[in-house]
Tab-separated table of C-alpha atoms in Angstrom:
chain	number	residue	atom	x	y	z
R	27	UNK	CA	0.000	0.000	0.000
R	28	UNK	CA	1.529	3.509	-0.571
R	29	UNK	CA	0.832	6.434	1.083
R	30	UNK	CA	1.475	9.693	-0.717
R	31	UNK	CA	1.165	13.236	-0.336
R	32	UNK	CA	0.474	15.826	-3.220
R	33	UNK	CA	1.830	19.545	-4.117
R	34	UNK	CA	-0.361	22.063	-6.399
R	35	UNK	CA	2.162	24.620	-7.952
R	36	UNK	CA	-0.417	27.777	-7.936
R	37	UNK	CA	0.855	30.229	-10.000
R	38	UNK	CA	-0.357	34.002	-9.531
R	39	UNK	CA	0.604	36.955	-12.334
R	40	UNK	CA	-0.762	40.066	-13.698
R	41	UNK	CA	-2.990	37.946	-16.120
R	42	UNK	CA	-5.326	36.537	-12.282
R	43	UNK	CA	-9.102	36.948	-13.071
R	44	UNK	CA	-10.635	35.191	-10.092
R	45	UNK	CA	-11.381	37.206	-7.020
R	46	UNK	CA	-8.877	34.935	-4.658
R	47	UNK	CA	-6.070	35.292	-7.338
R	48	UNK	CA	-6.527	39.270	-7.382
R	49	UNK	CA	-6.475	39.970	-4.091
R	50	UNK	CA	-3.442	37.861	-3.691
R	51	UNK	CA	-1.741	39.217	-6.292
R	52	UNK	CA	-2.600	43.118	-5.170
R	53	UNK	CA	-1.017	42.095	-1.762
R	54	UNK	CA	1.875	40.294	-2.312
R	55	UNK	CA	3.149	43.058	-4.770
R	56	UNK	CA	2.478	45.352	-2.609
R	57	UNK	CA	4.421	43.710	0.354
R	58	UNK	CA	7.054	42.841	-1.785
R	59	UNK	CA	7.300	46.594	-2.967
R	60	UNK	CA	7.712	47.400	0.752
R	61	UNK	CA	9.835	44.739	1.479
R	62	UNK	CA	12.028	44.989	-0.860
R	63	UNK	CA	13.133	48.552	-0.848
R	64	UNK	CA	14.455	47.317	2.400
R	65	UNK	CA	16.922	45.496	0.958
R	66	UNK	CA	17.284	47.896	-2.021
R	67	UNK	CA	18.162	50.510	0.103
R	68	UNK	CA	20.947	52.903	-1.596
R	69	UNK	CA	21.359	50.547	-4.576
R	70	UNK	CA	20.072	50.651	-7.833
R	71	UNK	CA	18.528	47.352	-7.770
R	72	UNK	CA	14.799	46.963	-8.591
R	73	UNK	CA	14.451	43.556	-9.210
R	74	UNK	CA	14.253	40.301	-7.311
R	75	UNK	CA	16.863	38.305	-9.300
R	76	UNK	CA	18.902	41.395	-8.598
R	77	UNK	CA	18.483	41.310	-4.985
R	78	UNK	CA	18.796	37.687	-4.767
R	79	UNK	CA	22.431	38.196	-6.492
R	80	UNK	CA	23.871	41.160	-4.818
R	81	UNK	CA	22.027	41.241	-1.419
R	82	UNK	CA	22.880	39.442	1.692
R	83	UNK	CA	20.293	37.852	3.050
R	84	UNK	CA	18.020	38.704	0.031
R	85	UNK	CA	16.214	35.140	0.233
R	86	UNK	CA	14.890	36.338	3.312
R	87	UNK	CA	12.024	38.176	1.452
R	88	UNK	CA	9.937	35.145	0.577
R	89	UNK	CA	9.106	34.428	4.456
R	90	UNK	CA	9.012	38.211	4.745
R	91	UNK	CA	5.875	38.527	2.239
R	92	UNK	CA	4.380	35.624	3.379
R	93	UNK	CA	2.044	37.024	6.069
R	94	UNK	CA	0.776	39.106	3.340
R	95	UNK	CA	-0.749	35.939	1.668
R	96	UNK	CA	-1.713	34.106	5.142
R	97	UNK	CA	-5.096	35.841	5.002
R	98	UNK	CA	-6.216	34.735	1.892
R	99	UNK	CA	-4.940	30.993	2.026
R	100	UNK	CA	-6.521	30.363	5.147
R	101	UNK	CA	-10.087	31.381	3.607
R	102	UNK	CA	-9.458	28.415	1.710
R	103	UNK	CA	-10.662	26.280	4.926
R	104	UNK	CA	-7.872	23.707	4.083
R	105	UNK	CA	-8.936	23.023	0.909
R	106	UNK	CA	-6.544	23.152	-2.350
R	107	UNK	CA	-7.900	25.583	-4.612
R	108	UNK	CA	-8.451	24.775	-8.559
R	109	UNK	CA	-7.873	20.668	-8.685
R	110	UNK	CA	-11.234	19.064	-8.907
R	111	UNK	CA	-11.532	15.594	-8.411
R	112	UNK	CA	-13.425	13.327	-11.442
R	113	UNK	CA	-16.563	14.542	-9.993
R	114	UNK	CA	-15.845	18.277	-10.040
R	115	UNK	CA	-15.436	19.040	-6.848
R	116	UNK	CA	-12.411	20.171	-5.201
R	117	UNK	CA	-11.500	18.223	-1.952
R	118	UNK	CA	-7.714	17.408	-1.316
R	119	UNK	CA	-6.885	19.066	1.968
R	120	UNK	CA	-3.608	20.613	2.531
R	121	UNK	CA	-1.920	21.326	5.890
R	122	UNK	CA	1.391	23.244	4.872
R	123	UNK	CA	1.907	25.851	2.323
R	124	UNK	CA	4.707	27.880	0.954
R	125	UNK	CA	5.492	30.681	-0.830
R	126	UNK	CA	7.552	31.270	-3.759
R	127	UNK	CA	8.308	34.247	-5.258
R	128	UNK	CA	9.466	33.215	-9.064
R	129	UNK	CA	10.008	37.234	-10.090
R	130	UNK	CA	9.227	40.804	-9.050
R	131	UNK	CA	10.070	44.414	-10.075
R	132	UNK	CA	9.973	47.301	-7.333
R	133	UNK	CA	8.493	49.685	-10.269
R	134	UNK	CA	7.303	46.953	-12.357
R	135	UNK	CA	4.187	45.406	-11.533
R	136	UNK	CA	3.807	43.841	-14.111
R	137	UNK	CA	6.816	41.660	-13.322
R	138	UNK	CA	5.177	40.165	-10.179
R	139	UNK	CA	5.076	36.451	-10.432
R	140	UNK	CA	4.386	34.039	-7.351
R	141	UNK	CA	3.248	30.525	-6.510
R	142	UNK	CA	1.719	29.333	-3.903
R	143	UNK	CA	2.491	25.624	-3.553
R	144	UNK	CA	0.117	23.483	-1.066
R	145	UNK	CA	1.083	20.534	0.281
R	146	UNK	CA	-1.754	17.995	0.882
R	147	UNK	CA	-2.286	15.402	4.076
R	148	UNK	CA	-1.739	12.060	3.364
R	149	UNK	CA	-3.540	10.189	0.998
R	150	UNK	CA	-3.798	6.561	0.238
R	151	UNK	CA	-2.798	5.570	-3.457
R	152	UNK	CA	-5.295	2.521	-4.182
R	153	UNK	CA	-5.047	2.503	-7.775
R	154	UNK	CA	-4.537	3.768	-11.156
R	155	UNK	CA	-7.496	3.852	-13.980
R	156	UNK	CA	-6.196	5.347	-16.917
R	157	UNK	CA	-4.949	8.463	-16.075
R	158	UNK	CA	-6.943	8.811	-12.643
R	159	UNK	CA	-5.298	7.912	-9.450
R	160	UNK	CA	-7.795	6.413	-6.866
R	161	UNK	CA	-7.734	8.039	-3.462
R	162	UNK	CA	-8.460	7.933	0.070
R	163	UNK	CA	-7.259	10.118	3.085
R	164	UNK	CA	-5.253	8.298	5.084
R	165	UNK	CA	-6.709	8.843	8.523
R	166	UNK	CA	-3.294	6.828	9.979
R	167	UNK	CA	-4.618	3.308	10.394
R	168	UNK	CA	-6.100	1.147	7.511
R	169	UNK	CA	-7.618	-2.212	7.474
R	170	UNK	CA	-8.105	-3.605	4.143
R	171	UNK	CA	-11.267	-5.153	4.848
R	172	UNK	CA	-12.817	-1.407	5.553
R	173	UNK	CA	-15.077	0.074	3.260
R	174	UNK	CA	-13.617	3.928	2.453
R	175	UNK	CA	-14.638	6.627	0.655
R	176	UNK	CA	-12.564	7.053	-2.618
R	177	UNK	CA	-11.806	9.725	-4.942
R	178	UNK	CA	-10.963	9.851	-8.867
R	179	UNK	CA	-8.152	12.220	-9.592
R	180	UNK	CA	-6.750	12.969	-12.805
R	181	UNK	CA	-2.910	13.939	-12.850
R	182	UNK	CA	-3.003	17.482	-14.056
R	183	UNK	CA	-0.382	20.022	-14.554
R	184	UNK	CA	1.496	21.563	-11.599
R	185	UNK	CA	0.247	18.613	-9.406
R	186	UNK	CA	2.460	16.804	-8.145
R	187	UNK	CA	3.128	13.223	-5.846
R	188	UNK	CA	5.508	15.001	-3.739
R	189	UNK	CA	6.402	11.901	-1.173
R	190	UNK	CA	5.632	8.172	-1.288
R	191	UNK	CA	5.787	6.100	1.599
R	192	UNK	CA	5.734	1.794	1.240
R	193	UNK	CA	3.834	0.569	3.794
R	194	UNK	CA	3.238	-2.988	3.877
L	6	UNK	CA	-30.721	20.112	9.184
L	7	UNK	CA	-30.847	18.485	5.512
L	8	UNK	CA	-30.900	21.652	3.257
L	9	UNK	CA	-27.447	23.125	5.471
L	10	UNK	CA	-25.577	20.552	4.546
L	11	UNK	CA	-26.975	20.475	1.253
L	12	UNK	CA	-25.776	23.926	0.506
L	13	UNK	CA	-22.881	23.551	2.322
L	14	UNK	CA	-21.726	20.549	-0.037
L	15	UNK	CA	-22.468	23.213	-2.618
L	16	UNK	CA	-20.147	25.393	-1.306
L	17	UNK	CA	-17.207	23.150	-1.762
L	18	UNK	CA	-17.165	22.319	-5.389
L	19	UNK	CA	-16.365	24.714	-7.779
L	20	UNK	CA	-19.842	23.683	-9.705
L	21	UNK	CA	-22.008	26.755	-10.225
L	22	UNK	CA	-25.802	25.564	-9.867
L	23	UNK	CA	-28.625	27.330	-9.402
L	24	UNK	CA	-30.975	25.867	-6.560
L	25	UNK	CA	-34.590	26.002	-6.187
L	26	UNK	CA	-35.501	24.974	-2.824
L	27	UNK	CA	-38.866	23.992	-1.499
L	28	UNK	CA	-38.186	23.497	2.371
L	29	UNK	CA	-40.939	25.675	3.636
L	30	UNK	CA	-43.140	22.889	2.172
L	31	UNK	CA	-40.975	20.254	4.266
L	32	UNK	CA	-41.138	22.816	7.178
L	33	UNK	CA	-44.891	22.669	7.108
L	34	UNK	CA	-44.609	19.674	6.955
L	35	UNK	CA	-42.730	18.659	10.243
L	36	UNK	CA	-44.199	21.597	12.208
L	37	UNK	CA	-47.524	24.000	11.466
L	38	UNK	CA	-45.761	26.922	13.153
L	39	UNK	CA	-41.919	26.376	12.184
L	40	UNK	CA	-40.594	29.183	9.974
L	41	UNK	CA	-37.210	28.349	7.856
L	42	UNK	CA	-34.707	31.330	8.869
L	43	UNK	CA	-32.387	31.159	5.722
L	44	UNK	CA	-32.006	33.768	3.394
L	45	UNK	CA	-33.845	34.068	-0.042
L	46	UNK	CA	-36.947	32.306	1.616
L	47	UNK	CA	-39.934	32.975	3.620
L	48	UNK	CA	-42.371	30.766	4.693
L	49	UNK	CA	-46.515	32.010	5.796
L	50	UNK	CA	-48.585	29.672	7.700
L	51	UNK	CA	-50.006	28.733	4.384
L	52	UNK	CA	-45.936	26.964	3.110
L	53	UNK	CA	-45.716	29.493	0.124
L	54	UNK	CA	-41.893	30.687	-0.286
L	55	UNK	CA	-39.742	32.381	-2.455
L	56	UNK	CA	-36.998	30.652	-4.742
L	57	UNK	CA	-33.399	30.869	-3.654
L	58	UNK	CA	-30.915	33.316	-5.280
L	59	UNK	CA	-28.355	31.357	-7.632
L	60	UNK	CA	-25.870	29.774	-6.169
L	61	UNK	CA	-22.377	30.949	-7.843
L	62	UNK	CA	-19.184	29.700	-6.969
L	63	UNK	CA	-17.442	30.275	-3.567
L	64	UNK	CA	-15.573	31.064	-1.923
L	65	UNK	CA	-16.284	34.393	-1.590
L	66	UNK	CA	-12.925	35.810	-0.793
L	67	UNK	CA	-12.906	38.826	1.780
L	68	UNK	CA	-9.785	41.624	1.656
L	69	UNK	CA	-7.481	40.477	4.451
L	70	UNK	CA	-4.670	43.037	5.093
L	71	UNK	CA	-1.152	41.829	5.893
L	72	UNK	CA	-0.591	40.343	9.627
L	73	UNK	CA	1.204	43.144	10.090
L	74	UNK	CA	-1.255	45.424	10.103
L	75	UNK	CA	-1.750	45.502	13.758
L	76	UNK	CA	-1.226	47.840	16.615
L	77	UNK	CA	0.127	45.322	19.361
L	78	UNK	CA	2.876	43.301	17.935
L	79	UNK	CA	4.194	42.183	21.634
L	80	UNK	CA	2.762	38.382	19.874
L	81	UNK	CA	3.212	36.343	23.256
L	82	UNK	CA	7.133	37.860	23.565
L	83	UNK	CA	7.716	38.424	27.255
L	84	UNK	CA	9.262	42.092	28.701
L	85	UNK	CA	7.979	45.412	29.910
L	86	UNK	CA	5.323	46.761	27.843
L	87	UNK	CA	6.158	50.009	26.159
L	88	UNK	CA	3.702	52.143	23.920
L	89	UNK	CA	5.345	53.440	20.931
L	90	UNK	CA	3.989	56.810	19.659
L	91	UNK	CA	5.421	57.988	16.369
L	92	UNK	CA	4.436	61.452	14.876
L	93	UNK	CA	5.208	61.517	11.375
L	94	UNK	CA	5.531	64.902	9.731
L	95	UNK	CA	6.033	66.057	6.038
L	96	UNK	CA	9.329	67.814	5.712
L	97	UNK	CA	8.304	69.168	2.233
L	98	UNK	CA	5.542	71.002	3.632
L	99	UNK	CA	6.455	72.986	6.568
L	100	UNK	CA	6.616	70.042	8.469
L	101	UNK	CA	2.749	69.415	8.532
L	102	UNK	CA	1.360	66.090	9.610
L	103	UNK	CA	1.331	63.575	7.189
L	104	UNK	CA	-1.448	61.831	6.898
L	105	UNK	CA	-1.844	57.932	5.370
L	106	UNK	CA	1.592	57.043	5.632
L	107	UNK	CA	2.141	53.810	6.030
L	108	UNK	CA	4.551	53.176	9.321
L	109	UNK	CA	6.503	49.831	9.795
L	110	UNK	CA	8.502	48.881	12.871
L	111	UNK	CA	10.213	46.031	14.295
L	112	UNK	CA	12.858	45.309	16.930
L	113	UNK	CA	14.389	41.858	18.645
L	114	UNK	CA	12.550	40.546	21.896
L	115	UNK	CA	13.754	40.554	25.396
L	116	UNK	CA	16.849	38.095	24.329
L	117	UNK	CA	18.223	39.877	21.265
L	118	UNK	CA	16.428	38.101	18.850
L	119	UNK	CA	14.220	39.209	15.590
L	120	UNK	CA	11.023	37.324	14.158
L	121	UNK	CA	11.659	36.271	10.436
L	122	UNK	CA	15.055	36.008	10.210
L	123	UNK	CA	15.667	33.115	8.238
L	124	UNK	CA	12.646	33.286	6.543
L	125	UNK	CA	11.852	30.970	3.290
L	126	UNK	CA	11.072	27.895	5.360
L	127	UNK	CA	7.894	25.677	5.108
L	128	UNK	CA	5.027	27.260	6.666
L	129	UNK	CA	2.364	25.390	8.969
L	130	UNK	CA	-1.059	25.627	8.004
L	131	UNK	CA	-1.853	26.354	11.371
L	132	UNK	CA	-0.808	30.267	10.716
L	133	UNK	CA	1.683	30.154	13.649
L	134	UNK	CA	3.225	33.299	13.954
L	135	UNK	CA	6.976	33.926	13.193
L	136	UNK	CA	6.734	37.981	13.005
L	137	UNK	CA	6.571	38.978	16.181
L	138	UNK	CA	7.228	42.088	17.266
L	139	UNK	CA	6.925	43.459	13.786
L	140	UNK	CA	3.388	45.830	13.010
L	141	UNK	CA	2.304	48.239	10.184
L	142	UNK	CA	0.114	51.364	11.360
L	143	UNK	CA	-1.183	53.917	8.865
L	144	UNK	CA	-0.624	57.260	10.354
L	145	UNK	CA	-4.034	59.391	11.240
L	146	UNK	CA	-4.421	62.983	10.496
L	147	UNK	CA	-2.239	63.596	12.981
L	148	UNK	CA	0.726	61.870	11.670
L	149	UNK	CA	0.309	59.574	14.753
L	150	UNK	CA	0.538	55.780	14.559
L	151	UNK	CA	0.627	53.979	18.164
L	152	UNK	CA	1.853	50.688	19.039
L	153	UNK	CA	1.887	48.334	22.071
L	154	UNK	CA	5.284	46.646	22.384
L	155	UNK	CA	7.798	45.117	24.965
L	156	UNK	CA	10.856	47.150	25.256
L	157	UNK	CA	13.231	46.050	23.326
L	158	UNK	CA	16.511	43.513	24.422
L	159	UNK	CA	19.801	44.011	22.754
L	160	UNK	CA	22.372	42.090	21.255
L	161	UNK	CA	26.146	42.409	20.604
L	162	UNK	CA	26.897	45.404	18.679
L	163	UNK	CA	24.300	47.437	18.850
L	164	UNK	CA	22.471	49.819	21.184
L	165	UNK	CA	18.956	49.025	22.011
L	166	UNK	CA	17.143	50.264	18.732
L	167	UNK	CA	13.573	50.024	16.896
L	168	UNK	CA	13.702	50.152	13.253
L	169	UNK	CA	11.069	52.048	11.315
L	170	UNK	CA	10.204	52.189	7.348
L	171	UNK	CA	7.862	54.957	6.155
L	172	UNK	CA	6.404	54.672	3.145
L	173	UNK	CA	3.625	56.510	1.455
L	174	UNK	CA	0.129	55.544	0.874
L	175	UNK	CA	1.525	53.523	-2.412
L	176	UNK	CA	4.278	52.029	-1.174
L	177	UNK	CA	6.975	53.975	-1.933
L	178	UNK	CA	9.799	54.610	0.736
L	179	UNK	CA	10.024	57.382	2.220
L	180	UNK	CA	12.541	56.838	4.966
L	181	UNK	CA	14.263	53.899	6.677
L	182	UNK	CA	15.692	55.037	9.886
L	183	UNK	CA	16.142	53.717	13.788
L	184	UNK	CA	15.264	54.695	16.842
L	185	UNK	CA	17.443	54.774	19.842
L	186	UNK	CA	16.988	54.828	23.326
L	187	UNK	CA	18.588	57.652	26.184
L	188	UNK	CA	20.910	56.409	28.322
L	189	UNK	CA	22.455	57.313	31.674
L	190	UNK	CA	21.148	56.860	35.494
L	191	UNK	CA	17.266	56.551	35.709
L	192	UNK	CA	16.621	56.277	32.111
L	193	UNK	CA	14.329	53.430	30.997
L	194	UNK	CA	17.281	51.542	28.886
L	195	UNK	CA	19.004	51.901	33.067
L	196	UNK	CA	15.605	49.954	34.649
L	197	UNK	CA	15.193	47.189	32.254
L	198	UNK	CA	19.061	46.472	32.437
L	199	UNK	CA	19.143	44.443	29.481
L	200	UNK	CA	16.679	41.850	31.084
L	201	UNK	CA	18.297	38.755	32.210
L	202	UNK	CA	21.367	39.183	29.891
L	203	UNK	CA	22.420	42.312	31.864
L	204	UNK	CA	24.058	44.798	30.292
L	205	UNK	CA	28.367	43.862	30.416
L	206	UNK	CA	29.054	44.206	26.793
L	207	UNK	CA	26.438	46.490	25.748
L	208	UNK	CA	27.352	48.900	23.057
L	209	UNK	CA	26.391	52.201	23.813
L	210	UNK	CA	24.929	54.780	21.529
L	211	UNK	CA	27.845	56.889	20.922
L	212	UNK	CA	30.219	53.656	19.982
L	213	UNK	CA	27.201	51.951	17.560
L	214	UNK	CA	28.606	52.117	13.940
L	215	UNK	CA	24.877	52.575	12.777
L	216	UNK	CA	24.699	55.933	14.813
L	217	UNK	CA	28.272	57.129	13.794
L	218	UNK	CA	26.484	59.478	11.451
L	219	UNK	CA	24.612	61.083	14.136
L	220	UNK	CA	21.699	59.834	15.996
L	221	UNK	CA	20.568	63.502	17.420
L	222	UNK	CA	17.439	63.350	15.609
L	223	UNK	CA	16.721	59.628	16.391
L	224	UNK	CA	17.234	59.760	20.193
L	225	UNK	CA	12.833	59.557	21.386
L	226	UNK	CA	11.741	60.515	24.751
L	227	UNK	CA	10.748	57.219	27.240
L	228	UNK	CA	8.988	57.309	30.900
L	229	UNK	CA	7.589	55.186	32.682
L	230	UNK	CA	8.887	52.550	35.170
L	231	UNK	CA	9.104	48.741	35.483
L	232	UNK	CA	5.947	48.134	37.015
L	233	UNK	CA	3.625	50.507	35.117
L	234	UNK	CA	5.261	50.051	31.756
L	235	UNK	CA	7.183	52.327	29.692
L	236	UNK	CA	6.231	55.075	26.701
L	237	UNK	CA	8.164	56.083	23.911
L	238	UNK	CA	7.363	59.013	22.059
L	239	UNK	CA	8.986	60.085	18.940
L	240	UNK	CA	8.878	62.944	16.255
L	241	UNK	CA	9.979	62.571	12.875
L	242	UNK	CA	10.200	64.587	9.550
L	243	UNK	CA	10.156	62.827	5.868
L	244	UNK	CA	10.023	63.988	3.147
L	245	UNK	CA	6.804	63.567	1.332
């Protein structure tokens, strides 16, 4: 039996039309705007790669932002946004999250790119049907003569199996 | 009751569907004087009702500022309480108050140490915080933001200071300075000591490479005692 956990890659630019995406897309510009110019501070830099390069301790600004995102990923109620399961509904759970900023611009909003990558609870891996994985949530004890409630998921982009554990 | 959770499994799929929902009937049904109390429907004595509004997709995200935008940053971090007042004023216009500036501080906690240092790491879902001691006021029309703090520890190097960023109402930075603390017999920096660390080692104002430029305009006034708690009041120009 193999117990797996799952990542969604979220990705958030200028191009967001959905309410959730906006909002955090407004705010974590905006907090990177402030916190960068922190770390910009009598150079010319603007950028994030730039910052990254030629700052010390520029890394630091992806924890920095991330209470400007907090807000908005725990309206989510746990829930991974966007991945539906066969029957349309979204439903994998994620405890841990983590922000990533991929690019940024002080005066260029337009530059702003993030992800948001969730990290689901464990899930049972029962079986494979084409390209659908059958699922469970793995509650931490299974007997195999229980009856459990399933789920179809199709592999989509920017999900990923992100740890496997044999159990036998 | 049936028609909550119905709605409620609604809410969780990303299906839009528009619902027409007869409960007042079932209502009537289970009790002659039971009205439902959901909105979209009413119910008479006689079970006539009124259809549901469509259902679109939720969730309905609400704006949720930054966690930093908070007045009291102490965040469970033990030491004296101290109120920060900061007046910000507009050096570009004869020093008037400036209004919807956006203030942020932050300083180390009773042992020297700052929240988010090291930041980048995985984050719990159960929001725990790692900023303490760090807060975000917008100044009033007073140029007055106010924060409740501890007083600040200190650590090798430095003299007891709070950092401040001012930006304006868009973002921009207007100033990135410190604040530092008066020193001598009776002063509040004298009561706390240093906490437990004491104060052998401390580097005073006058030997902290950060204030070698001057710290005249930096230095804030601070009263108060041990017991009552201490306030720190500060004026500063930017220019806007």
């Amino acid at each position: 039996m193999r117990i797996i956990t799952l990542s969604y890659r979220k990705i958030i630019d200028i191009s967001a039309d959905k309410q959730w995406d906006k909002f955090v897309f407004e705010d974590s510009y905006m907090e990177f705007k402030m916190q960068a110019q922190n770390f910009s501070a009598g150079t010319a830099f603007t950028s994030y790669g730039e910052i990254l390069r030629n700052v010390p301790d520029g890394q630091r600004l992806t924890g920095l932002i991330t209470p400007a995102v907090s807000g908005y990923v725990q309206q989510l109620n746990g829930v991974v946004p966007d991945v539906l399961n066969n029957s349309g509904r979204r439903f994998l759970k994620f405890n841990r999250f983590q922000l990533e900023i991929i690019n940024s611009d002080i005066h260029l909003k337009e530059r702003h790119q993030i992800a948001i990558n969730f990290f689901t609870v464990p899930q049972i891996w029962h079986d494979t049907i084409g390209d659908l994985m059958l699922v469970s949530e793995f509650a931490g004890t299974y007997q195999s003569e229980d009856e459990i409630y399933t789920y179809l998921l199709r592999m989509q982009p920017y999900l990923n199996i992100h740890s496997v554990k044999d159990v036998s | 009751m049936e028609r909550k959770n119905f709605l409620k499994s609604l809410m969780i799929g990303t299906v839009s569907s528009s619902v027409l929902i007869d409960a007042c009937k079932k209502d009537a049904a289970a009790s002659a004087t039971s009205t439902t109390a959901t909105s979209g429907t009413t119910t008479t004595a006689n079970g006539s009702c009124s259809v549901i509004q469509t259902e679109t997709e939720g969730p309905f995200p609400t704006k949720s500022p930054a966690l930093y935008v908070r007045s009291d940053i102490t965040d469970g971090r033990s030491g004296y309480k101290l109120t920060i007042k900061i007046i910000v004023n507009n050096s570009n216009n004869s020093c008037a108050a400036l209004e919807n500036a956006l203030v942020d501080i932050w300083h180390c906690d009773a042992e020297g140490n700052y929240s988010e240092y090291g930041g980048g790491g995985m984050q719990n879902t159960n929001y725990t915080n790692v900023h303490f001691l760090r807060g975000r006021q917008t100044t009033d029309v007073n140029g007055l933001v106010t924060f409740t703090s501890i007083f600040p520890g200190w650590y090798s190097g430095r003299a007891t200071h709070i950092h401040v960023h001012i930006y304006n109402a868009a973002g921009n930075s207007l100033k990135i300075t410190q604040i530092a603390f008066p020193e001598g017999t009776g002063t509040a920096l004298a009561l706390v000591n240093g906490y437990s660390k004491g104060m052998s080692g401390y580097t005073p104002n006058a030997a902290d490479n950060v204030f070698s430029d001057g710290y005249a305009l930096e230095i804030a006034s601070v009263s108060g005692n041990i017991k009552d708690g201490f306030e720190l009041n500060i004026s500063m120009s930017v220019p806007a």
